[in-house]
Amino acid sequence: MPDKTSIKSAKAAEKPAGPRKSIARSSASKSENAAAKEYPAAATEPTLLSGGNPQIAKGYGDAPVQAYIAAMPGWKSDVGRRLDALIVRTVPDVQKAVKWNSPLYGMDGQSWFLGIHCFTKYIKLTFFRGASLNQPPPVASKMEHARHFHIHENDQLDEAQLAAWFKQASEIPGERM
């Protein structure tokens, strides 16, 4: 019985030899190839993740939140601007950040009372201690203390109710993240 090595050698011997490639390359041809290689331009717009949520780098302050709002697709960007303005009017000392591709609003920069996230058909507001609010937001959460509020494209915003929730949420201890 022939061993495997001799079978491989026999098959290799049957194949015709192809043209030889030069192993040595001049340094000029290497640099020409490197210069000819095209690299994609830096992304000018954030990537939209699943459901249309913008991918924004983690950051603190107003700038990353404004970048997130500007990157929100379609009607969501207008609603995001209205929500941000309402939050700032209602809670003037609010601290802002973007973490986990979502804007967060808090009072001390370490605990957060509100998060915003885009989904395909709606924007979700998460009140991290929403169960403690007077007239809590209507959508329950898997998290014991959190409540959600969904905003769909043609919904009329009840700014008075939202402002009341923002004010109440800012006055109770937030979620540390």
Coordinates of C-alpha atoms in Angstrom, one line a residue:
M1 CA 0.0 0.0 0.0
P2 CA 1.5 3.3 -1.0
D3 CA 2.0 6.0 1.6
K4 CA 0.3 9.4 1.3
T5 CA 3.5 11.2 0.6
S6 CA 4.2 9.3 -2.6
I7 CA 0.7 9.9 -3.9
K8 CA 1.0 13.7 -3.4
S9 CA 4.4 13.7 -5.0
A10 CA 3.1 11.9 -8.0
K11 CA 0.1 14.3 -8.5
A12 CA 2.4 17.3 -8.2
A13 CA 4.7 15.8 -10.9
E14 CA 1.8 15.4 -13.3
K15 CA 0.9 19.2 -13.2
P16 CA 2.6 21.4 -15.7
A17 CA 4.9 24.0 -14.3
G18 CA 3.4 27.5 -14.5
P19 CA 5.3 30.7 -15.2
R20 CA 7.7 31.7 -12.5
K21 CA 7.0 34.8 -10.5
S22 CA 9.8 37.1 -9.5
I23 CA 10.2 37.0 -5.8
A24 CA 12.4 40.1 -5.6
R25 CA 10.6 43.4 -6.1
S26 CA 12.1 46.7 -6.4
S27 CA 11.4 49.2 -3.7
A28 CA 10.0 51.6 -6.3
S29 CA 7.3 49.1 -7.3
K30 CA 6.3 48.6 -3.6
S31 CA 5.8 52.3 -3.1
E32 CA 3.9 52.6 -6.4
N33 CA 1.5 49.9 -5.2
A34 CA 1.1 51.5 -1.8
A35 CA 0.3 54.9 -3.5
A36 CA -2.1 53.3 -5.9
K37 CA -4.0 51.5 -3.1
E38 CA -7.2 53.4 -2.3
Y39 CA -8.3 53.9 1.2
P40 CA -11.9 54.8 2.0
A41 CA -12.4 58.4 3.0
A42 CA -13.1 59.0 6.6
A43 CA -16.8 58.8 7.3
T44 CA -18.4 62.2 7.3
E45 CA -21.7 60.9 8.6
P46 CA -22.2 58.5 11.5
T47 CA -23.2 55.0 10.7
L48 CA -26.8 54.0 11.4
L49 CA -27.0 50.9 13.4
S50 CA -29.9 48.4 13.5
G51 CA -33.2 50.2 13.6
G52 CA -31.6 53.5 12.5
N53 CA -29.9 54.4 15.8
P54 CA -26.8 56.5 15.1
Q55 CA -23.4 55.2 16.1
I56 CA -21.8 58.0 18.0
A57 CA -18.6 57.8 20.0
K58 CA -18.8 58.0 23.8
G59 CA -18.5 61.6 24.9
Y60 CA -19.6 64.1 27.6
G61 CA -21.2 67.5 27.1
D62 CA -23.5 69.0 24.5
A63 CA -21.4 68.4 21.4
P64 CA -21.8 64.5 21.2
V65 CA -25.5 64.8 22.0
Q66 CA -26.0 67.4 19.2
A67 CA -24.0 65.1 16.8
Y68 CA -26.4 62.2 17.7
I69 CA -29.5 64.4 17.2
A70 CA -28.1 65.6 13.8
A71 CA -27.5 62.0 12.8
M72 CA -31.0 60.8 13.7
P73 CA -32.7 59.7 10.5
G74 CA -35.7 61.6 9.0
W75 CA -38.4 62.9 11.3
K76 CA -36.6 61.7 14.4
S77 CA -34.0 64.4 14.1
D78 CA -36.6 67.2 14.4
V79 CA -38.2 65.4 17.3
G80 CA -34.8 65.0 18.9
R81 CA -34.1 68.7 18.6
R82 CA -37.5 69.5 20.2
L83 CA -36.9 67.1 23.1
D84 CA -33.4 68.4 23.7
A85 CA -34.6 72.0 23.8
L86 CA -37.5 71.0 26.1
I87 CA -35.1 69.2 28.5
V88 CA -32.7 72.2 28.7
R89 CA -35.6 74.6 29.3
T90 CA -37.1 72.4 32.0
V91 CA -33.9 71.4 33.7
P92 CA -31.4 74.2 33.0
D93 CA -28.5 72.6 34.9
V94 CA -28.8 69.3 33.0
Q95 CA -25.6 67.3 32.2
K96 CA -25.4 65.5 28.9
A97 CA -23.4 62.6 27.5
V98 CA -23.6 59.9 24.8
K99 CA -22.9 56.4 26.0
W100 CA -23.7 53.1 24.3
N101 CA -24.9 55.1 21.2
S102 CA -27.6 56.9 23.2
P103 CA -27.9 60.4 24.6
L104 CA -28.2 60.5 28.4
Y105 CA -29.3 63.3 30.6
G106 CA -28.4 63.7 34.3
M107 CA -27.8 66.1 37.1
D108 CA -24.3 65.3 38.4
G109 CA -22.6 63.8 35.3
Q110 CA -22.5 60.4 37.0
S111 CA -26.1 59.4 37.4
W112 CA -28.7 59.7 34.6
F113 CA -32.4 60.2 34.7
L114 CA -33.2 59.9 31.0
G115 CA -31.9 58.1 27.9
I116 CA -33.0 58.4 24.3
H117 CA -32.7 55.6 21.7
C118 CA -33.9 55.4 18.0
F119 CA -35.7 52.4 16.7
T120 CA -37.1 51.8 13.2
K121 CA -40.6 53.1 13.8
Y122 CA -40.2 55.2 17.0
I123 CA -38.0 57.0 19.5
K124 CA -37.8 55.5 23.0
L125 CA -37.4 57.7 26.0
T126 CA -36.2 55.7 29.0
F127 CA -36.8 57.2 32.4
F128 CA -34.4 55.2 34.5
R129 CA -36.4 55.8 37.7
G130 CA -39.7 56.3 35.9
A131 CA -41.7 54.0 38.2
S132 CA -41.3 56.7 40.9
L133 CA -42.8 59.5 38.8
N134 CA -46.2 60.9 39.4
Q135 CA -48.2 59.5 36.5
P136 CA -45.4 57.2 35.3
P137 CA -44.7 56.8 31.6
P138 CA -47.0 54.1 30.1
V139 CA -44.5 51.4 28.9
A140 CA -43.2 49.0 31.4
S141 CA -39.5 47.8 31.4
K142 CA -37.6 44.7 32.3
M143 CA -35.7 46.9 34.7
E144 CA -37.7 47.2 37.9
H145 CA -37.6 51.0 38.3
A146 CA -37.5 52.1 34.6
R147 CA -40.4 53.2 32.4
H148 CA -40.5 54.0 28.7
F149 CA -42.3 56.4 26.5
H150 CA -42.5 55.8 22.7
I151 CA -42.8 58.6 20.2
H152 CA -44.0 57.6 16.7
E153 CA -43.8 59.7 13.5
N154 CA -47.2 61.3 13.6
D155 CA -47.6 61.6 17.3
Q156 CA -48.4 65.0 18.8
L157 CA -46.0 65.7 21.7
D158 CA -47.6 66.6 24.9
E159 CA -44.8 69.0 26.0
A160 CA -46.5 69.8 29.3
Q161 CA -46.5 66.1 30.3
L162 CA -43.0 65.5 29.0
A163 CA -41.7 68.6 30.9
A164 CA -43.4 67.3 34.1
W165 CA -41.7 63.9 33.7
F166 CA -38.3 65.6 32.9
K167 CA -38.6 67.8 36.0
Q168 CA -39.7 65.0 38.4
A169 CA -37.0 62.6 37.0
S170 CA -34.3 65.2 37.5
E171 CA -35.2 65.7 41.2
I172 CA -34.8 62.0 42.2
P173 CA -31.5 60.1 42.3
G174 CA -30.7 58.8 38.8
E175 CA -29.2 55.6 37.5
R176 CA -25.4 55.3 37.8
M177 CA -23.8 54.1 34.6

